[in-house]
Structure formats: C-alpha cells, structure tokens
Amino acid sequence: AQSVTQPDIHITVSEGASLELRCNYSYGATPYLFWYVQSPGQGLQLLLKYFSGDTLVQGIKGFEAEFKRSQSSFNLRKPSVHWSDAAEYFCAVGAQGEGSQGNLIFGKGTKLSVKP
Amino acid sequence: KAGVTQTPRYLIKTRGQQVTLSCSPISGHRSVSWYQQTPGQGLQFLFEYFSETQRNKGNFPGRFSGRQFSNSRSEMNVSTLELGDSALYLCASSLAGFTPNTIYFGEGSWLTVV
C-alpha cells in the first residue's frame, strides 16, 4: 500500500536559516509527488510537484525539492526562510492508473515555526 | 482564472442532522475530489468524481456521499452527523485524464457538529 512519512512533526528555524523538510514515500511504481503548504484556517496551496524528468524541481516562494528514487525521498528545501513561511507543510503521493487521478495519499504534515 | 471555490466556508450543525457542501472546480477541470482533514487522522481521501461518475472512493461510511453535475460542480453530503464528523472538508480539482495532473485545492468548508 502507498504511504507517505514525514518524520518531523514540528520544526523551528531562525529567520534567514536554511530549511529541509523530509518526506519518504512507499509506492511500487514511479510516484507522482507533491508538496503543499497550509496556513492556519486555509486550504492547501501547491508548492511544487514531480512527475518525471529532472529530479530537482523548483516551486513557488523559493522552494525546491529533490526526488531520490534510491532513498524513496522527496525532501523540500529552502535556502533562506522568511517569517511568512511559518505554516504546515504536507507531502503527498499520487497514484497511477485509470481512475486514480484524485487519490492523493498525504503525510501527517510538518509544522514549521520561524524564530525572528 | 478563479480557483476552486467551496461554500459554505463555515457551518455548525447538530448531531443527527445532515449537511451538504458545494464545490466549483477551476474552469475546464473535470475531476473533483474531496478530502476530510482532522487533527487526529490528517488528510483523508473521501471520493473522486469525473464526468458525473464516482470513479474512486476512500474508506468512509455510506453516510458520506457525493455527486457531480454536468458543469463539473460537485456536492458532498453527510447524513446523520456525528461529533467525529467535525472537520475541514477540502475539495480539489484537476484536468483529469489518465496522465499525471496537478491537483488544486479550495479553501475548505469548516464543519462543526455539536
């Protein structure tokens, strides 16, 4: 069965510091991978996605993620965190195949706090 | 281009009542899916509709149902509400088809059951 693990429930970083949020997935074939961000009381905003090709993908707000098949990982990174990045981040894997388009499996999320 | 629109944003219902939530997908998107988000269970897939047909369903009781209209708008219904149904219900849309598509989410409908 597909699954997504985000090992860190809560991370605190200082403003201006670099950030890496971890995501590991379990999936039998090539996964479709997503990172979403959720601010309090809001819906999910797509940060970036990986479908195929270049394993380093760029997203919005200065975020990037690297797909590593050998490690079953899709970690999210940002070189310099801003206070406005404080939010909850979700990694998700999409299923392949007919009829499974809308079925994303989400990790439990990582809450990011930013110290001034 | 307008995003995924969900109504109502907030609602309070009493145990035993039923509720209907509405979702308008991004223009041109034909797939609509629904998710429930709770602090304990996280984000869980409810069901997905494409061309008015449910083509994928999560592990939820039959009290949770949905439908999609010919204009791709979707509704989900929860009957005989329980306290545990209190959650953020998120709608998402995508172009659909069987190649990977980007899935966009709405702001959600906050349901409180008292």
PDB file of C-alpha atoms in Angstrom:
ATOM      1  CA  ALA A   1       0.000   0.000   0.000  1.00  0.00           C
ATOM      2  CA  GLN A   2       1.100   3.508  -0.677  1.00  0.00           C
ATOM      3  CA  SER A   3       2.187   5.616   2.252  1.00  0.00           C
ATOM      4  CA  VAL A   4       3.931   8.871   2.986  1.00  0.00           C
ATOM      5  CA  THR A   5       6.030   9.582   6.058  1.00  0.00           C
ATOM      6  CA  GLN A   6       7.015  12.978   7.275  1.00  0.00           C
ATOM      7  CA  PRO A   7       9.277  12.172  10.225  1.00  0.00           C
ATOM      8  CA  ASP A   8       9.289  15.646  11.733  1.00  0.00           C
ATOM      9  CA  ILE A   9       6.046  16.796  13.325  1.00  0.00           C
ATOM     10  CA  HIS A  10       7.349  20.237  14.250  1.00  0.00           C
ATOM     11  CA  ILE A  11      10.461  22.139  13.199  1.00  0.00           C
ATOM     12  CA  THR A  12      11.642  25.541  14.382  1.00  0.00           C
ATOM     13  CA  VAL A  13      14.193  27.501  12.392  1.00  0.00           C
ATOM     14  CA  SER A  14      15.538  31.013  12.648  1.00  0.00           C
ATOM     15  CA  GLU A  15      14.618  33.535  10.016  1.00  0.00           C
ATOM     16  CA  GLY A  16      17.271  33.532   7.320  1.00  0.00           C
ATOM     17  CA  ALA A  17      18.376  29.980   8.074  1.00  0.00           C
ATOM     18  CA  SER A  18      18.092  27.147   5.593  1.00  0.00           C
ATOM     19  CA  LEU A  19      15.303  24.618   5.752  1.00  0.00           C
ATOM     20  CA  GLU A  20      14.874  20.995   4.816  1.00  0.00           C
ATOM     21  CA  LEU A  21      11.642  19.121   5.384  1.00  0.00           C
ATOM     22  CA  ARG A  22      11.804  15.372   4.960  1.00  0.00           C
ATOM     23  CA  CYS A  23       9.389  13.163   3.092  1.00  0.00           C
ATOM     24  CA  ASN A  24       9.631   9.434   2.452  1.00  0.00           C
ATOM     25  CA  TYR A  25       7.145   7.512   0.396  1.00  0.00           C
ATOM     26  CA  SER A  26       6.264   3.939  -0.236  1.00  0.00           C
ATOM     27  CA  TYR A  27       4.968   3.157  -3.688  1.00  0.00           C
ATOM     28  CA  GLY A  28       5.520   0.314  -6.096  1.00  0.00           C
ATOM     29  CA  ALA A  29       5.947   2.273  -9.306  1.00  0.00           C
ATOM     30  CA  THR A  30       7.081   5.739 -10.267  1.00  0.00           C
ATOM     31  CA  PRO A  31       5.242   8.066  -7.941  1.00  0.00           C
ATOM     32  CA  TYR A  32       3.775  11.443  -8.636  1.00  0.00           C
ATOM     33  CA  LEU A  33       4.883  13.635  -5.746  1.00  0.00           C
ATOM     34  CA  PHE A  34       3.592  16.917  -4.402  1.00  0.00           C
ATOM     35  CA  TRP A  35       4.336  19.404  -1.666  1.00  0.00           C
ATOM     36  CA  TYR A  36       1.523  21.586  -0.353  1.00  0.00           C
ATOM     37  CA  VAL A  37       1.522  24.312   2.275  1.00  0.00           C
ATOM     38  CA  GLN A  38      -1.340  25.195   4.577  1.00  0.00           C
ATOM     39  CA  SER A  39      -1.573  28.385   6.604  1.00  0.00           C
ATOM     40  CA  PRO A  40      -3.851  28.379   9.653  1.00  0.00           C
ATOM     41  CA  GLY A  41      -7.503  28.263   8.688  1.00  0.00           C
ATOM     42  CA  GLN A  42      -6.705  27.992   4.992  1.00  0.00           C
ATOM     43  CA  GLY A  43      -6.775  25.386   2.270  1.00  0.00           C
ATOM     44  CA  LEU A  44      -3.784  23.732   0.629  1.00  0.00           C
ATOM     45  CA  GLN A  45      -1.549  25.658  -1.720  1.00  0.00           C
ATOM     46  CA  LEU A  46       0.607  23.738  -4.175  1.00  0.00           C
ATOM     47  CA  LEU A  47       4.312  24.478  -3.766  1.00  0.00           C
ATOM     48  CA  LEU A  48       5.731  22.114  -6.351  1.00  0.00           C
ATOM     49  CA  LYS A  49       5.300  18.745  -7.997  1.00  0.00           C
ATOM     50  CA  TYR A  50       7.356  15.959  -9.533  1.00  0.00           C
ATOM     51  CA  PHE A  51       6.006  13.831 -12.349  1.00  0.00           C
ATOM     52  CA  SER A  52       9.124  12.836 -14.306  1.00  0.00           C
ATOM     53  CA  GLY A  53      12.365  14.179 -15.724  1.00  0.00           C
ATOM     54  CA  ASP A  54      14.740  16.393 -13.794  1.00  0.00           C
ATOM     55  CA  THR A  55      14.783  15.175 -10.213  1.00  0.00           C
ATOM     56  CA  LEU A  56      15.361  18.660  -8.812  1.00  0.00           C
ATOM     57  CA  VAL A  57      12.168  20.650  -9.117  1.00  0.00           C
ATOM     58  CA  GLN A  58      11.624  24.309  -8.439  1.00  0.00           C
ATOM     59  CA  GLY A  59       8.475  25.652  -6.913  1.00  0.00           C
ATOM     60  CA  ILE A  60       6.915  28.864  -5.754  1.00  0.00           C
ATOM     61  CA  LYS A  61       8.162  31.050  -2.919  1.00  0.00           C
ATOM     62  CA  GLY A  62      11.778  29.936  -3.433  1.00  0.00           C
ATOM     63  CA  PHE A  63      11.183  26.288  -2.536  1.00  0.00           C
ATOM     64  CA  GLU A  64      12.759  23.334  -4.284  1.00  0.00           C
ATOM     65  CA  ALA A  65      12.585  19.587  -3.809  1.00  0.00           C
ATOM     66  CA  GLU A  66      14.722  16.691  -4.913  1.00  0.00           C
ATOM     67  CA  PHE A  67      13.370  13.289  -5.887  1.00  0.00           C
ATOM     68  CA  LYS A  68      15.704  10.471  -4.886  1.00  0.00           C
ATOM     69  CA  ARG A  69      14.383   7.150  -6.078  1.00  0.00           C
ATOM     70  CA  SER A  70      17.064   5.135  -4.284  1.00  0.00           C
ATOM     71  CA  GLN A  71      16.055   6.649  -0.967  1.00  0.00           C
ATOM     72  CA  SER A  72      12.314   6.896  -1.706  1.00  0.00           C
ATOM     73  CA  SER A  73      12.519  10.509  -0.663  1.00  0.00           C
ATOM     74  CA  PHE A  74      11.256  13.858  -1.846  1.00  0.00           C
ATOM     75  CA  ASN A  75      12.668  16.414   0.563  1.00  0.00           C
ATOM     76  CA  LEU A  76      11.671  20.057   0.442  1.00  0.00           C
ATOM     77  CA  ARG A  77      14.320  22.740   0.796  1.00  0.00           C
ATOM     78  CA  LYS A  78      14.626  26.490   1.007  1.00  0.00           C
ATOM     79  CA  PRO A  79      17.954  28.312   1.342  1.00  0.00           C
ATOM     80  CA  SER A  80      16.685  31.183   3.478  1.00  0.00           C
ATOM     81  CA  VAL A  81      13.462  31.043   5.459  1.00  0.00           C
ATOM     82  CA  HIS A  82      11.206  34.071   5.885  1.00  0.00           C
ATOM     83  CA  TRP A  83       8.811  34.616   8.783  1.00  0.00           C
ATOM     84  CA  SER A  84       5.918  34.270   6.340  1.00  0.00           C
ATOM     85  CA  ASP A  85       6.937  30.660   5.668  1.00  0.00           C
ATOM     86  CA  ALA A  86       5.573  29.616   9.054  1.00  0.00           C
ATOM     87  CA  ALA A  87       2.822  27.136   8.186  1.00  0.00           C
ATOM     88  CA  GLU A  88       2.185  23.425   7.919  1.00  0.00           C
ATOM     89  CA  TYR A  89       3.712  21.520   5.041  1.00  0.00           C
ATOM     90  CA  PHE A  90       2.307  18.356   3.520  1.00  0.00           C
ATOM     91  CA  CYS A  91       3.959  15.872   1.229  1.00  0.00           C
ATOM     92  CA  ALA A  92       1.663  13.750  -0.925  1.00  0.00           C
ATOM     93  CA  VAL A  93       1.967  10.916  -3.401  1.00  0.00           C
ATOM     94  CA  GLY A  94      -0.423  10.387  -6.282  1.00  0.00           C
ATOM     95  CA  ALA A  95      -1.470   7.033  -7.573  1.00  0.00           C
ATOM     96  CA  GLN A  96      -1.065   5.931 -11.143  1.00  0.00           C
ATOM     97  CA  GLY A  97      -3.574   4.312 -13.328  1.00  0.00           C
ATOM     98  CA  GLU A  98      -7.052   4.761 -14.596  1.00  0.00           C
ATOM     99  CA  GLY A  99      -9.467   6.090 -12.053  1.00  0.00           C
ATOM    100  CA  SER A 100      -6.896   7.116  -9.518  1.00  0.00           C
ATOM    101  CA  GLN A 101      -6.261  10.680 -10.529  1.00  0.00           C
ATOM    102  CA  GLY A 102      -7.703  12.371  -7.490  1.00  0.00           C
ATOM    103  CA  ASN A 103      -6.447   9.962  -4.917  1.00  0.00           C
ATOM    104  CA  LEU A 104      -3.577  11.587  -3.094  1.00  0.00           C
ATOM    105  CA  ILE A 105      -2.013   9.985  -0.051  1.00  0.00           C
ATOM    106  CA  PHE A 106      -0.802  12.601   2.375  1.00  0.00           C
ATOM    107  CA  GLY A 107       1.792  12.582   5.085  1.00  0.00           C
ATOM    108  CA  LYS A 108       0.820  13.813   8.542  1.00  0.00           C
ATOM    109  CA  GLY A 109       2.430  17.162   7.920  1.00  0.00           C
ATOM    110  CA  THR A 110       5.316  19.146   9.378  1.00  0.00           C
ATOM    111  CA  LYS A 111       4.560  22.337  11.222  1.00  0.00           C
ATOM    112  CA  LEU A 112       7.185  24.987  10.642  1.00  0.00           C
ATOM    113  CA  SER A 113       7.782  27.752  13.153  1.00  0.00           C
ATOM    114  CA  VAL A 114      10.141  30.620  12.352  1.00  0.00           C
ATOM    115  CA  LYS A 115      12.072  32.447  15.063  1.00  0.00           C
ATOM    116  CA  PRO A 116      12.826  36.121  14.481  1.00  0.00           C
TER     117      PRO A 116
ATOM    118  CA  LYS B   1      -8.646  32.319 -13.545  1.00  0.00           C
ATOM    119  CA  ALA B   2     -10.721  31.629 -10.462  1.00  0.00           C
ATOM    120  CA  GLY B   3      -9.544  28.869  -8.161  1.00  0.00           C
ATOM    121  CA  VAL B   4     -11.511  26.090  -6.556  1.00  0.00           C
ATOM    122  CA  THR B   5     -14.463  27.618  -4.727  1.00  0.00           C
ATOM    123  CA  GLN B   6     -16.124  25.982  -1.764  1.00  0.00           C
ATOM    124  CA  THR B   7     -19.307  27.001   0.027  1.00  0.00           C
ATOM    125  CA  PRO B   8     -20.147  27.493   2.781  1.00  0.00           C
ATOM    126  CA  ARG B   9     -16.843  28.262   4.453  1.00  0.00           C
ATOM    127  CA  TYR B  10     -18.103  27.706   7.987  1.00  0.00           C
ATOM    128  CA  LEU B  11     -21.101  25.910   9.387  1.00  0.00           C
ATOM    129  CA  ILE B  12     -22.350  24.458  12.623  1.00  0.00           C
ATOM    130  CA  LYS B  13     -24.720  21.506  12.687  1.00  0.00           C
ATOM    131  CA  THR B  14     -26.327  19.381  15.359  1.00  0.00           C
ATOM    132  CA  ARG B  15     -25.774  15.660  15.752  1.00  0.00           C
ATOM    133  CA  GLY B  16     -28.200  13.696  13.623  1.00  0.00           C
ATOM    134  CA  GLN B  17     -28.655  16.425  11.042  1.00  0.00           C
ATOM    135  CA  GLN B  18     -27.342  16.267   7.518  1.00  0.00           C
ATOM    136  CA  VAL B  19     -25.146  18.706   5.630  1.00  0.00           C
ATOM    137  CA  THR B  20     -24.400  19.487   2.009  1.00  0.00           C
ATOM    138  CA  LEU B  21     -21.175  21.132   0.916  1.00  0.00           C
ATOM    139  CA  SER B  22     -20.600  22.593  -2.513  1.00  0.00           C
ATOM    140  CA  CYS B  23     -17.532  22.850  -4.729  1.00  0.00           C
ATOM    141  CA  SER B  24     -16.941  24.663  -8.005  1.00  0.00           C
ATOM    142  CA  PRO B  25     -13.767  23.464  -9.728  1.00  0.00           C
ATOM    143  CA  ILE B  26     -11.356  25.544 -11.749  1.00  0.00           C
ATOM    144  CA  SER B  27     -12.816  26.300 -15.159  1.00  0.00           C
ATOM    145  CA  GLY B  28     -12.059  23.456 -17.542  1.00  0.00           C
ATOM    146  CA  HIS B  29     -11.291  20.947 -14.807  1.00  0.00           C
ATOM    147  CA  ARG B  30     -13.416  17.847 -14.979  1.00  0.00           C
ATOM    148  CA  SER B  31     -12.191  15.896 -11.973  1.00  0.00           C
ATOM    149  CA  VAL B  32     -13.295  16.826  -8.477  1.00  0.00           C
ATOM    150  CA  SER B  33     -12.156  15.064  -5.349  1.00  0.00           C
ATOM    151  CA  TRP B  34     -12.989  15.532  -1.680  1.00  0.00           C
ATOM    152  CA  TYR B  35     -10.855  15.162   1.423  1.00  0.00           C
ATOM    153  CA  GLN B  36     -11.517  15.296   5.136  1.00  0.00           C
ATOM    154  CA  GLN B  37      -8.910  16.878   7.398  1.00  0.00           C
ATOM    155  CA  THR B  38      -8.912  16.341  11.152  1.00  0.00           C
ATOM    156  CA  PRO B  39      -6.159  16.822  13.745  1.00  0.00           C
ATOM    157  CA  GLY B  40      -6.166  13.139  14.591  1.00  0.00           C
ATOM    158  CA  GLN B  41      -6.435  11.474  11.200  1.00  0.00           C
ATOM    159  CA  GLY B  42      -4.876  14.121   8.988  1.00  0.00           C
ATOM    160  CA  LEU B  43      -5.917  14.406   5.366  1.00  0.00           C
ATOM    161  CA  GLN B  44      -8.031  11.520   4.149  1.00  0.00           C
ATOM    162  CA  PHE B  45      -9.436  10.938   0.695  1.00  0.00           C
ATOM    163  CA  LEU B  46     -13.217  10.678   0.502  1.00  0.00           C
ATOM    164  CA  PHE B  47     -14.068  10.249  -3.184  1.00  0.00           C
ATOM    165  CA  GLU B  48     -13.405  11.485  -6.673  1.00  0.00           C
ATOM    166  CA  TYR B  49     -15.790  12.323  -9.489  1.00  0.00           C
ATOM    167  CA  PHE B  50     -15.203  12.621 -13.187  1.00  0.00           C
ATOM    168  CA  SER B  51     -17.897  13.224 -15.790  1.00  0.00           C
ATOM    169  CA  GLU B  52     -20.611  12.852 -13.173  1.00  0.00           C
ATOM    170  CA  THR B  53     -19.357   9.406 -12.184  1.00  0.00           C
ATOM    171  CA  GLN B  54     -17.664   8.410  -8.976  1.00  0.00           C
ATOM    172  CA  ARG B  55     -14.521   6.659 -10.057  1.00  0.00           C
ATOM    173  CA  ASN B  56     -12.649   6.329  -6.783  1.00  0.00           C
ATOM    174  CA  LYS B  57     -13.710   6.130  -3.163  1.00  0.00           C
ATOM    175  CA  GLY B  58     -11.918   6.195   0.173  1.00  0.00           C
ATOM    176  CA  ASN B  59     -12.681   4.246   3.291  1.00  0.00           C
ATOM    177  CA  PHE B  60     -15.601   6.184   4.726  1.00  0.00           C
ATOM    178  CA  PRO B  61     -19.056   5.010   5.794  1.00  0.00           C
ATOM    179  CA  GLY B  62     -22.037   5.274   3.496  1.00  0.00           C
ATOM    180  CA  ARG B  63     -23.214   8.374   5.342  1.00  0.00           C
ATOM    181  CA  PHE B  64     -20.726  10.245   3.187  1.00  0.00           C
ATOM    182  CA  SER B  65     -21.865  10.665  -0.381  1.00  0.00           C
ATOM    183  CA  GLY B  66     -21.294  12.967  -3.264  1.00  0.00           C
ATOM    184  CA  ARG B  67     -22.288  13.806  -6.760  1.00  0.00           C
ATOM    185  CA  GLN B  68     -21.077  15.780  -9.708  1.00  0.00           C
ATOM    186  CA  PHE B  69     -23.135  17.796 -12.119  1.00  0.00           C
ATOM    187  CA  SER B  70     -22.745  18.221 -15.854  1.00  0.00           C
ATOM    188  CA  ASN B  71     -20.914  21.528 -15.348  1.00  0.00           C
ATOM    189  CA  SER B  72     -18.374  19.661 -13.139  1.00  0.00           C
ATOM    190  CA  ARG B  73     -19.570  21.321  -9.964  1.00  0.00           C
ATOM    191  CA  SER B  74     -19.760  18.869  -7.099  1.00  0.00           C
ATOM    192  CA  GLU B  75     -21.567  18.447  -3.822  1.00  0.00           C
ATOM    193  CA  MET B  76     -20.881  16.184  -0.923  1.00  0.00           C
ATOM    194  CA  ASN B  77     -23.438  15.183   1.661  1.00  0.00           C
ATOM    195  CA  VAL B  78     -23.030  13.802   5.136  1.00  0.00           C
ATOM    196  CA  SER B  79     -26.144  12.341   6.721  1.00  0.00           C
ATOM    197  CA  THR B  80     -26.831  11.589  10.372  1.00  0.00           C
ATOM    198  CA  LEU B  81     -23.966  13.741  11.545  1.00  0.00           C
ATOM    199  CA  GLU B  82     -21.747  12.559  14.371  1.00  0.00           C
ATOM    200  CA  LEU B  83     -19.450  14.612  16.568  1.00  0.00           C
ATOM    201  CA  GLY B  84     -16.484  12.963  14.859  1.00  0.00           C
ATOM    202  CA  ASP B  85     -17.524  14.430  11.536  1.00  0.00           C
ATOM    203  CA  SER B  86     -16.307  17.816  12.704  1.00  0.00           C
ATOM    204  CA  ALA B  87     -13.514  18.595  10.283  1.00  0.00           C
ATOM    205  CA  LEU B  88     -12.245  20.716   7.452  1.00  0.00           C
ATOM    206  CA  TYR B  89     -13.599  19.372   4.184  1.00  0.00           C
ATOM    207  CA  LEU B  90     -11.423  20.167   1.217  1.00  0.00           C
ATOM    208  CA  CYS B  91     -12.365  19.988  -2.414  1.00  0.00           C
ATOM    209  CA  ALA B  92      -9.759  19.632  -5.129  1.00  0.00           C
ATOM    210  CA  SER B  93      -9.917  19.756  -8.884  1.00  0.00           C
ATOM    211  CA  SER B  94      -7.750  18.685 -11.792  1.00  0.00           C
ATOM    212  CA  LEU B  95      -7.994  18.482 -15.545  1.00  0.00           C
ATOM    213  CA  ALA B  96      -8.474  14.708 -15.274  1.00  0.00           C
ATOM    214  CA  GLY B  97      -7.454  12.055 -17.724  1.00  0.00           C
ATOM    215  CA  PHE B  98      -5.017   9.303 -17.016  1.00  0.00           C
ATOM    216  CA  THR B  99      -1.741  11.114 -17.125  1.00  0.00           C
ATOM    217  CA  PRO B 100      -0.495  12.901 -14.049  1.00  0.00           C
ATOM    218  CA  ASN B 101      -2.323  16.131 -13.409  1.00  0.00           C
ATOM    219  CA  THR B 102      -1.763  18.902 -10.958  1.00  0.00           C
ATOM    220  CA  ILE B 103      -4.381  18.891  -8.228  1.00  0.00           C
ATOM    221  CA  TYR B 104      -5.554  22.219  -6.838  1.00  0.00           C
ATOM    222  CA  PHE B 105      -7.373  22.656  -3.554  1.00  0.00           C
ATOM    223  CA  GLY B 106     -10.001  25.066  -2.355  1.00  0.00           C
ATOM    224  CA  GLU B 107     -10.060  26.914   0.955  1.00  0.00           C
ATOM    225  CA  GLY B 108     -12.264  24.285   2.540  1.00  0.00           C
ATOM    226  CA  SER B 109     -15.503  24.144   4.473  1.00  0.00           C
ATOM    227  CA  TRP B 110     -15.209  24.055   8.238  1.00  0.00           C
ATOM    228  CA  LEU B 111     -17.894  21.836   9.717  1.00  0.00           C
ATOM    229  CA  THR B 112     -18.544  21.778  13.444  1.00  0.00           C
ATOM    230  CA  VAL B 113     -21.001  19.219  14.799  1.00  0.00           C
ATOM    231  CA  VAL B 114     -22.402  19.950  18.249  1.00  0.00           C
TER     232      VAL B 114
END
